[in-house]
Coordinates of C-alpha atoms and ligand atoms in Angstrom, one line a residue:
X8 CA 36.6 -39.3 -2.3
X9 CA 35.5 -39.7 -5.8
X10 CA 35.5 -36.0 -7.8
X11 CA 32.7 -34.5 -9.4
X12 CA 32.0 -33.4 -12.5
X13 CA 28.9 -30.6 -13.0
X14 CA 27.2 -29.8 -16.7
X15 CA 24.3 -28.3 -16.8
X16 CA 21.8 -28.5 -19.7
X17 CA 18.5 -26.8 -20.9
X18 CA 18.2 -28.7 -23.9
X19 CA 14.8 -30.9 -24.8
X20 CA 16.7 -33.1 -27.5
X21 CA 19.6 -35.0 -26.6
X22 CA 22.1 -34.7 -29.4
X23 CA 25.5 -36.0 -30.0
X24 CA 27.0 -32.5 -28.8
X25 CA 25.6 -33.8 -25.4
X26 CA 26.9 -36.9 -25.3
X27 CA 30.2 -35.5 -26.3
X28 CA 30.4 -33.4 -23.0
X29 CA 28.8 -36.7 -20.7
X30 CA 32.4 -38.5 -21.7
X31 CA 34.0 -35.5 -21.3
X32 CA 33.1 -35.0 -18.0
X33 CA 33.2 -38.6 -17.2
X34 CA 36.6 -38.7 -17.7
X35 CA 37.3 -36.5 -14.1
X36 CA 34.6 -38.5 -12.1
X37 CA 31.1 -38.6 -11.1
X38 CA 28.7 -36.7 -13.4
X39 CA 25.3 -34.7 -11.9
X40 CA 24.0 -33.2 -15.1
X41 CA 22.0 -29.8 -14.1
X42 CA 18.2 -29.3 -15.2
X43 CA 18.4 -25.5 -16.5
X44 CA 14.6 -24.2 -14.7
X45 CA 11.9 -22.7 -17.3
X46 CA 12.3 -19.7 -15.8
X47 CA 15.8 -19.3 -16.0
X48 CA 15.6 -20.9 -19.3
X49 CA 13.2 -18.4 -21.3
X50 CA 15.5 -15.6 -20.0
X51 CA 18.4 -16.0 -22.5
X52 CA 17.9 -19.4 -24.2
X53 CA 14.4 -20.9 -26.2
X54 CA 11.6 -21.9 -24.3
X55 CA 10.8 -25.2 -23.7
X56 CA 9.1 -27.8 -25.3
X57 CA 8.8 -30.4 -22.4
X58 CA 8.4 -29.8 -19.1
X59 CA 11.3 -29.7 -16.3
X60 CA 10.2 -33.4 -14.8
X61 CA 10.6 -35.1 -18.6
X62 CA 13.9 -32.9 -19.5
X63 CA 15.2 -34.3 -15.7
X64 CA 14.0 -38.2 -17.4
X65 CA 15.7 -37.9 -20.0
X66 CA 18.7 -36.3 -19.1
X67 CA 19.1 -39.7 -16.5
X68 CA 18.6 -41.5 -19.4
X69 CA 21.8 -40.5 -20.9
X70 CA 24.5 -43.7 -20.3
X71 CA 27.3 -42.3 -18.3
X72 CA 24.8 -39.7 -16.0
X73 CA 25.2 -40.6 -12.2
X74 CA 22.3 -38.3 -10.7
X75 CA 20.4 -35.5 -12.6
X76 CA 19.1 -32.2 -9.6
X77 CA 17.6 -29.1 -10.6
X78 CA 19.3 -26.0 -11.4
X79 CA 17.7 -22.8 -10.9
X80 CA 20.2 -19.6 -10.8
X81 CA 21.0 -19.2 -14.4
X82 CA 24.5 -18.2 -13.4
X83 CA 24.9 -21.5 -11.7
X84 CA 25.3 -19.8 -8.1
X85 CA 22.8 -22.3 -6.0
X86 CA 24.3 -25.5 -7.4
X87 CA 27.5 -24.3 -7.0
X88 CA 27.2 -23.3 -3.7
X89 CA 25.1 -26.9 -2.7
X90 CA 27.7 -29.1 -4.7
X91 CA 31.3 -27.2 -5.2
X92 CA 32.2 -29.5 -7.5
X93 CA 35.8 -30.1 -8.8
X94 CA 35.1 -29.8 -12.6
X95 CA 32.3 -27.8 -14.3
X96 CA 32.0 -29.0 -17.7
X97 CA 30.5 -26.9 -20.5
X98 CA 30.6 -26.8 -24.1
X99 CA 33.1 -24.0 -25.8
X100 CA 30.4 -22.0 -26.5
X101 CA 30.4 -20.1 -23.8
X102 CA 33.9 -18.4 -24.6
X103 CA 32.0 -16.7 -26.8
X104 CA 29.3 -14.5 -27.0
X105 CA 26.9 -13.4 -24.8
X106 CA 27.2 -16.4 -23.0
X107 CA 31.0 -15.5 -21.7
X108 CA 29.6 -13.4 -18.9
X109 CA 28.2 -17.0 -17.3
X110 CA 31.5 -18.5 -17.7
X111 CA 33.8 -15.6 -16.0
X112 CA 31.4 -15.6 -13.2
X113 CA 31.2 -19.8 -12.8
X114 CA 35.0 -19.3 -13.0
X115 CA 35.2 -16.5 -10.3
X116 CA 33.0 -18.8 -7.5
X117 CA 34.7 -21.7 -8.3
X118 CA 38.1 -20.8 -8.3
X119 CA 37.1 -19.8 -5.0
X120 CA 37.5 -23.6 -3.3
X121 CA 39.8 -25.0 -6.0
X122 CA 37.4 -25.8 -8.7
X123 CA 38.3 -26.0 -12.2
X124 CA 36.3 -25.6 -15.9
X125 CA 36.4 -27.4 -18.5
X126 CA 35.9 -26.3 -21.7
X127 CA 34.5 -29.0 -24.6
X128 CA 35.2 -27.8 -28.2
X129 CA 31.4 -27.7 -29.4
X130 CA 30.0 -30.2 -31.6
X131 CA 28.7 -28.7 -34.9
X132 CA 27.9 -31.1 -37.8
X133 CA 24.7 -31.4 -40.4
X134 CA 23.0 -33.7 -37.7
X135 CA 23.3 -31.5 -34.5
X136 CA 22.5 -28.6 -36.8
X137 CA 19.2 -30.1 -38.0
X138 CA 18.0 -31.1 -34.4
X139 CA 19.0 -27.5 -33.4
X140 CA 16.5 -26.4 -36.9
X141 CA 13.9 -28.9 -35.9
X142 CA 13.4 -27.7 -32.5
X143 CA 13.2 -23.8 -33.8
X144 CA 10.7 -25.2 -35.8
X145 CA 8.6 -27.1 -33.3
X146 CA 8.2 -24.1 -31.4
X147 CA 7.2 -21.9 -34.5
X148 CA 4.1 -24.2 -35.3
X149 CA 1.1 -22.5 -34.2
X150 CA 0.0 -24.8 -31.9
X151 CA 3.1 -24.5 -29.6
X152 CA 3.4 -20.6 -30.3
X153 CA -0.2 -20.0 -29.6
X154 CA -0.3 -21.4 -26.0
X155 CA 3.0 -19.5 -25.2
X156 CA 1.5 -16.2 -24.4
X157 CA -0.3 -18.2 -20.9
X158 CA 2.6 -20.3 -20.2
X159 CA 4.7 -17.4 -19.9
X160 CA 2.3 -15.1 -17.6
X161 CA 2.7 -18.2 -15.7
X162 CA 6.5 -18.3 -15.5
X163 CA 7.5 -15.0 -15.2
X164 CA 6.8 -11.5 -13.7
X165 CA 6.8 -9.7 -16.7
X166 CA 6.4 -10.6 -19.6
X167 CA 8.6 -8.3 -21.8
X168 CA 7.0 -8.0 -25.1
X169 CA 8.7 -5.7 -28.1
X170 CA 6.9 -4.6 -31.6
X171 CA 7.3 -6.1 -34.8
X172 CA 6.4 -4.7 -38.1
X173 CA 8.3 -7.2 -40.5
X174 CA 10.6 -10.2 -40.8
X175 CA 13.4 -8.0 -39.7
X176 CA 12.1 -6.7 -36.7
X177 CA 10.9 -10.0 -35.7
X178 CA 14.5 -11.2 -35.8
X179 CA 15.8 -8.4 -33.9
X180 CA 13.1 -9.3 -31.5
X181 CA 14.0 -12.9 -31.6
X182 CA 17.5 -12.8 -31.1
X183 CA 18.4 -10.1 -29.0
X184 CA 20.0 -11.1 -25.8
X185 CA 22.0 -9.1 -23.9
X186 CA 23.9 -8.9 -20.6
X187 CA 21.5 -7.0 -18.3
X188 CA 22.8 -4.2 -15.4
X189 CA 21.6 -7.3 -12.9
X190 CA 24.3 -9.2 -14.4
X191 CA 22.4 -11.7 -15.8
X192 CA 21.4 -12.8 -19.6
X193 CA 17.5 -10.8 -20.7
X194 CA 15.6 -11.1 -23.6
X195 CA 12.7 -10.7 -25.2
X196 CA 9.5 -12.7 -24.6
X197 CA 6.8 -12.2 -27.4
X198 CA 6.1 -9.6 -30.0
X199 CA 3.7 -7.0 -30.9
X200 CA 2.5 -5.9 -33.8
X201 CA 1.6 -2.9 -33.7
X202 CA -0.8 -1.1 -35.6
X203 CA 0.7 2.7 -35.7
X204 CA 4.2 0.5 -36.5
X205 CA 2.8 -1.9 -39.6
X206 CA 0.5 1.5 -40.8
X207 CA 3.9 3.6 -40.5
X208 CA 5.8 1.6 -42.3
X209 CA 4.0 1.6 -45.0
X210 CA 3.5 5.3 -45.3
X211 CA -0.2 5.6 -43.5
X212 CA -1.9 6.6 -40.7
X213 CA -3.0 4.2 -37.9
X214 CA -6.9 4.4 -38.7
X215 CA -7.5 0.9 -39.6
X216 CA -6.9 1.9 -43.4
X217 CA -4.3 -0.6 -43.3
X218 CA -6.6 -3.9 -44.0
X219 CA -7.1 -7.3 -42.2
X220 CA -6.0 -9.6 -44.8
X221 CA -2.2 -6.6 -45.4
X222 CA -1.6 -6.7 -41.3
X223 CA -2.5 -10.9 -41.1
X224 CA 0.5 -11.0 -44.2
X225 CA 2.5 -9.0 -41.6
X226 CA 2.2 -11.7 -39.7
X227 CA 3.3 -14.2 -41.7
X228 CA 6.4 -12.0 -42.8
X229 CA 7.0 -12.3 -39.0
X230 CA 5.8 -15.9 -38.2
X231 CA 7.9 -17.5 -41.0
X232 CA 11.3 -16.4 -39.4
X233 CA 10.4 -16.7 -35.9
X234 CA 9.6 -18.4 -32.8
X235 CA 8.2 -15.9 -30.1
X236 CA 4.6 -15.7 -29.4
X237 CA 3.0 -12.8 -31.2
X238 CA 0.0 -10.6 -29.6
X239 CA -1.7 -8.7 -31.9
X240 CA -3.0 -4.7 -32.3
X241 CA -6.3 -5.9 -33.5
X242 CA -7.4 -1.7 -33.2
X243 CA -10.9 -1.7 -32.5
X244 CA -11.8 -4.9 -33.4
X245 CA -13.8 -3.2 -36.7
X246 CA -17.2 -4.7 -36.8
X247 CA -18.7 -7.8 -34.3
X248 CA -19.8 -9.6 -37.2
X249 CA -15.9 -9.1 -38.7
X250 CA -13.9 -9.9 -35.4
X251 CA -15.5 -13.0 -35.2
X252 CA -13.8 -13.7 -38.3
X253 CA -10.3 -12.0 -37.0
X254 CA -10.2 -14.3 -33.8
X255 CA -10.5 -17.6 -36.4
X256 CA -7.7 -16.2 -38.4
X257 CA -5.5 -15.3 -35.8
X258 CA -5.9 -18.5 -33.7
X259 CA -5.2 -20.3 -37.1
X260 CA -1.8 -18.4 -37.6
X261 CA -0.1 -19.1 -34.4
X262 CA -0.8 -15.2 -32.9
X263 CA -1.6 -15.9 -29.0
X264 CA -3.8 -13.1 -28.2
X265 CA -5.1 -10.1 -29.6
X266 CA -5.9 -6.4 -28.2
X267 CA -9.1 -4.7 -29.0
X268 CA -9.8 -1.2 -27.8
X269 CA -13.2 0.1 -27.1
X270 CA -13.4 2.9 -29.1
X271 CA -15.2 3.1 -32.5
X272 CA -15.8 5.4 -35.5
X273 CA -12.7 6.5 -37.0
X274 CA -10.4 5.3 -34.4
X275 CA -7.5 7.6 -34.3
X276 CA -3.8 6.7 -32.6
X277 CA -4.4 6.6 -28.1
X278 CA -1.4 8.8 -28.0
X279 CA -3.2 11.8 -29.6
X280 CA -5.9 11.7 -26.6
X281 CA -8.1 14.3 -26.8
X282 CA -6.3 16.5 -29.5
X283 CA -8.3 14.7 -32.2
X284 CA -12.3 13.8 -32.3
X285 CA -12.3 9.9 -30.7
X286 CA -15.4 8.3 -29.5
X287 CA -15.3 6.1 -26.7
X288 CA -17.6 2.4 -27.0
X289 CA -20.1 1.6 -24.5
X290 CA -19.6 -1.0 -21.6
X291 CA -22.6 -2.6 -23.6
X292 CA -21.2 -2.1 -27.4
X293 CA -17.9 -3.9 -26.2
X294 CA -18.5 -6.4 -23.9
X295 CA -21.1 -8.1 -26.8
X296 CA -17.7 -7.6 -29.2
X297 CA -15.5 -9.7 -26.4
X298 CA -18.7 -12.6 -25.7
X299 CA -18.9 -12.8 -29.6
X300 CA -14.8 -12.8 -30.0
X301 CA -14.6 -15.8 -27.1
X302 CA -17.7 -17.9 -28.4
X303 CA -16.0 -17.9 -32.0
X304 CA -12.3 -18.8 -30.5
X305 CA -11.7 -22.8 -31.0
X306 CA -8.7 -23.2 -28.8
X307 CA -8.3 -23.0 -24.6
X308 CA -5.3 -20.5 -26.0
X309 CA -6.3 -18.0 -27.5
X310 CA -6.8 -15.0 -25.4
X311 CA -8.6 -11.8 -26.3
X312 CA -7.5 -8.9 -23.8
X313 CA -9.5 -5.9 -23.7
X314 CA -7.9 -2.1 -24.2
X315 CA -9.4 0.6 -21.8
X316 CA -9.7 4.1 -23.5
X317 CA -10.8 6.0 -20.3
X318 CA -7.4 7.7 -19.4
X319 CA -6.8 8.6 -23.0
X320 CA -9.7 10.4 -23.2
X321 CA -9.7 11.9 -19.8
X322 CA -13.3 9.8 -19.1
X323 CA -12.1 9.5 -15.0
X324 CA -10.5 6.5 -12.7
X325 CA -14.4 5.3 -12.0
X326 CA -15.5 5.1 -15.4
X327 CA -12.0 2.9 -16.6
X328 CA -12.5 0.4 -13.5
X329 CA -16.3 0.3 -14.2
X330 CA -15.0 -1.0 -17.9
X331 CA -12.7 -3.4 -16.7
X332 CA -14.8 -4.9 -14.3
X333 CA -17.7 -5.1 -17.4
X334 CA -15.0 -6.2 -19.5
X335 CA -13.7 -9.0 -17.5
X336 CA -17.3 -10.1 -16.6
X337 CA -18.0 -10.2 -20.9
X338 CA -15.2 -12.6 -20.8
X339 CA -11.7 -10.8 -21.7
X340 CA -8.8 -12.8 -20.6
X341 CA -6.8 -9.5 -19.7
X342 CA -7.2 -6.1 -19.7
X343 CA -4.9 -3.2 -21.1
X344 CA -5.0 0.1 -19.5
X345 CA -3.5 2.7 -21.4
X346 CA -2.0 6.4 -20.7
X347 CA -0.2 9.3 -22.4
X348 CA 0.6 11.2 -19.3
X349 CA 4.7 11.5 -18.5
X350 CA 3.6 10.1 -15.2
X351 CA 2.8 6.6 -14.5
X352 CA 0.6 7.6 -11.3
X353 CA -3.0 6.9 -12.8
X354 CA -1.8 4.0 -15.0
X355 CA -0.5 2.6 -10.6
X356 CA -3.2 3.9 -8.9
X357 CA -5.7 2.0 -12.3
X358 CA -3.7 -1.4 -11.3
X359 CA -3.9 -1.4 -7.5
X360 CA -7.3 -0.3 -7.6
X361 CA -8.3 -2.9 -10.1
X362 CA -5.8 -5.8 -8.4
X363 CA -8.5 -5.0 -5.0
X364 CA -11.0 -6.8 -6.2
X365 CA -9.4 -9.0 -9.2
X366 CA -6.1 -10.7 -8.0
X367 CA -6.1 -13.0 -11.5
X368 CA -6.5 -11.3 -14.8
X369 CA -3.7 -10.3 -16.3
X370 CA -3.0 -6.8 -16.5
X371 CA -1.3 -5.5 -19.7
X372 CA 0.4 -1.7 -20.0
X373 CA 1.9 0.2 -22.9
X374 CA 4.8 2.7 -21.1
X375 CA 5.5 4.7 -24.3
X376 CA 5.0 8.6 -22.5
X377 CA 5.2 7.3 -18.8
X378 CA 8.8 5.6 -19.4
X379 CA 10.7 6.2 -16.7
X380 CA 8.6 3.4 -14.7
X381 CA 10.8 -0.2 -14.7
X382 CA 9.5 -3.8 -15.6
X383 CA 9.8 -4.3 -11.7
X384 CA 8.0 -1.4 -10.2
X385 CA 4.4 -2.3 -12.3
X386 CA 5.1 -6.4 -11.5
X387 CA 4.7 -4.9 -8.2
X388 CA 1.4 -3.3 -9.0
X389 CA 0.3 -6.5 -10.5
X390 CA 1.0 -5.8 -13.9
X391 CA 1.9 -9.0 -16.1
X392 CA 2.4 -7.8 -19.3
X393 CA 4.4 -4.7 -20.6
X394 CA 4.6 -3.8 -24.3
X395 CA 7.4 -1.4 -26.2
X396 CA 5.0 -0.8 -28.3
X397 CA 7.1 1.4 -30.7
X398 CA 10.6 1.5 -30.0
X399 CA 12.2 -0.3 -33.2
X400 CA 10.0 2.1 -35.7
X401 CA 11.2 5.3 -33.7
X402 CA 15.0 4.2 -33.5
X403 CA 15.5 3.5 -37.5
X404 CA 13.5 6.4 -38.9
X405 CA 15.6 9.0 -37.9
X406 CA 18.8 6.9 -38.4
X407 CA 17.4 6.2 -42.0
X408 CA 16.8 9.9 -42.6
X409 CA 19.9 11.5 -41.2
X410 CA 21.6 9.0 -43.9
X411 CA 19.7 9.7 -46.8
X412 CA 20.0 13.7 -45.7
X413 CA 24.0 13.4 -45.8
X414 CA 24.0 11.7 -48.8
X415 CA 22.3 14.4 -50.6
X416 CA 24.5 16.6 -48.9
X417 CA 27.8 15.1 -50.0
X418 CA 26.7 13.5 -52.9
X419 CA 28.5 10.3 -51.9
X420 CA 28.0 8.1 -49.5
X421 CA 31.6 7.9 -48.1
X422 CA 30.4 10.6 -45.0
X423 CA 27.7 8.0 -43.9
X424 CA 29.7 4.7 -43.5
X425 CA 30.7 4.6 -40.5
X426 CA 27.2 4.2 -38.8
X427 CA 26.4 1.5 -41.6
X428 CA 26.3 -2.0 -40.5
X429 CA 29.5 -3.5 -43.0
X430 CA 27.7 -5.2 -46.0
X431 CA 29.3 -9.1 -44.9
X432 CA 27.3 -8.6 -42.0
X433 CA 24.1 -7.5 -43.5
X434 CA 24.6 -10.7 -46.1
X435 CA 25.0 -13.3 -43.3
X436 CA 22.5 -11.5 -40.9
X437 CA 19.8 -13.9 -42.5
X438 CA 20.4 -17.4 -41.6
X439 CA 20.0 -19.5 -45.0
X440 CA 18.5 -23.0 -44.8
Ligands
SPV514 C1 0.0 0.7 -31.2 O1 1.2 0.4 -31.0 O2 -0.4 0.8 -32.3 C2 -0.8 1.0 -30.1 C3 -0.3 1.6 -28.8 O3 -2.0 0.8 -30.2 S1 -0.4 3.3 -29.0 O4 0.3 3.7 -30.2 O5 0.1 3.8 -27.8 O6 -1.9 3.6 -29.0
MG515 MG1 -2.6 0.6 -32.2

């Protein structure tokens, strides 16, 4: 019997790199190419940019292809199991990096039945290289990041979404992928800026004294290096007559949704709660905000998500799903519950009470005090959305003080190296065009 030979690709471009590995694997008998899925596909490569039915066309259309199938299991476990083919063919990449974990386990369940990888030294040249940059940049164009936000509530449980406060965070945001304690590849899926992370790093409080036009500059620091969809602190959404204005600009700059809280006055940070005068909207007060923010939207993309103060400032369960209920009816695409409790039980007992009567909008939570809770455990109580809201800010401030403490100390900076990332790295951490 003829043997097989099994690659599997996620790619949306064909590029010579590919066609390399087709007359590689042609070379040891038939070829079935693998259609990576979406959903194993945003988990630790980019997101897609055609759908899985044209990425299965055109991979057929590759001369040398005998029969294209789906491939689901990122860690190739349900083709390999369906197929067992003789050869899996893959390009040398995936010696390296995270990516090795996928080969060591391909190798451990097909050496099971005789099976044998082969490794195809990758192909880098200017060409593959500017494919590779011209992808990255399709999906940076605000018309592909903008819609991202909905796809991915559609494709995954929970959407994992990390804050960014600058060009750098966005990239940590961006590239980070990691070997997860499932075994698999995990990454990030959007970002969020912040407000008490773009007012703290530049040295003021988060009261909306940081401006509109400063925090949409943020986002350009952040959109002109990166790819993931962005959903945006918009605070309280200032005045109705200014949001307006806000939803226009944001839609315009790629950001897919934004978050407005309904609290106004001086709006102080949620994670204060009562410890500081706050004053709470009314159903009426926000819900004409949201109706004006939708009517002034232009795209089906855009969402505007509505933040539910209630917990924060200990208003009762009633009076939070009253709100969201309001809220949703005024036209939010999502609604945001928020907490400072250690607990999570008000946050669950907010979502299954609100998931009773509304099985569709998406529900968005913040675990910043109540983080013991997974991603898992609140998909279960129909939450779609979770947001480390301040994680990256928290982590570098007290690494960047304890260093500039021991350098006064020592009056050198000798003591401090060792915890310093080594200067080659920090001068290629930025790719260069
Ligand atoms: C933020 O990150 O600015 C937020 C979330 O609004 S919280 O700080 O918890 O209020
Ligand atoms: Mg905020």
């Amino acid at each position: 019997m003829e043997k097989t030979a099994y690659t599997c690709f996620s790619t949306d471009v064909i590029h010579e790199g590919h066609l390399n590995i087709i007359k590689e694997a042609k070379k040891y008998g038939k070829v079935i190419v693998g259609c990576l899925g979406d959903k194993a596909s945003i988990r630790h490569n980019r997101f897609p940019t055609i759908s899985e039915k044209q990425r299965m066309e055109l991979y057929r259309s590759i001369e040398g292809v005998d029969s294209v199938i789906m491939q689901q299991d990122m860690m190739y476990d349900d083709v390999i199991e369906e197929l067992h083919p003789d050869f899996v063919v893959h390009g040398d990449n995936w010696t390296r990096g995270v990516e090795a974990v996928i080969r060591s386990h391909v190798q451990e369940i097909v050496s099971q039945y005789g099976g044998v990888i082969i490794d195809v030294p990758y192909t880098y040249n200017d060409k593959v290289r500017r494919i590779e940059l011209q992808l990255r940049e399709r999906l940076s164009m605000p018309e592909y990041r903008r819609k991202r936000l909905r796809q991915l509530i559609g494709l995954t449980p929970t959407v994992k979404v990390m804050e960014a406060h600058s060009g750098i965070t966005g990239l940590i945001v961006e590239k980070t992928v990691v070997e997860d304690d499932k075994g698999g590849l995990d990454q990030f899926d959007a970002m969020w800026l912040s407000s008490l992370c773009d007012s703290t790093v530049k040295g003021k409080p988060d009261i909306e004294l940081v401006d509109m036009t400063s925090r949409f500059r943020t986002i350009e620091d952040i959109t002109e290096v990166t790819t993931k969809p962005i959903i945006f602190d918009g605070d309280t959404g200032g005045m109705t007559e200014h949001f307006v204005y806000t939803v226009r600009t944001l839609e315009r700059l790629g950001v897919s949704a934004v978050i407005i809280e309904d609290k106004k006055g001086l709006k102080q940070n949620s994670l204060f709660g009562t410890e500081v005068e706050q004053t709470q909207a009314t159903i009426e007060e926000m819900s004409v905000k949201i109706a004006a923010g939708k009517k002034a939207q232009l795209t089906d993309d855009f969402m505007i998500i509505a933040r539910i103060e209630s917990l924060i400032l200990e208003k009762g369960m009633d009076d939070a799903l009253e709100r969201a209920a309001a809220f949703v009816k005024a036209g939010a695409d999502g609604i945001m519950i928020h907490s400072r409790r250690k607990e999570p039980d008000e946050i669950l007992e907010f979502c299954d009470r609100f998931r009773e009567s509304d099985k569709a909008t998406p529900l968005v939570v913040v675990p910043s005090s109540f983080n013991t809770i997974t991603e898992s455990e609140l998909a279960a109580h129909g939450v779609n959305i979770v947001i480390y809201a301040n994680q990256l800010t928290r982590s570098a401030f007290p690494a960047m003080k304890k260093t500039a403490e021991d350098i006064l100390k020592y009056h050198r900076a000798k003591e401090v190296d060792d915890r310093l990332m080594p200067i080659d790295q920090i001068i290629t951490l930025i790719d260069r065009i």
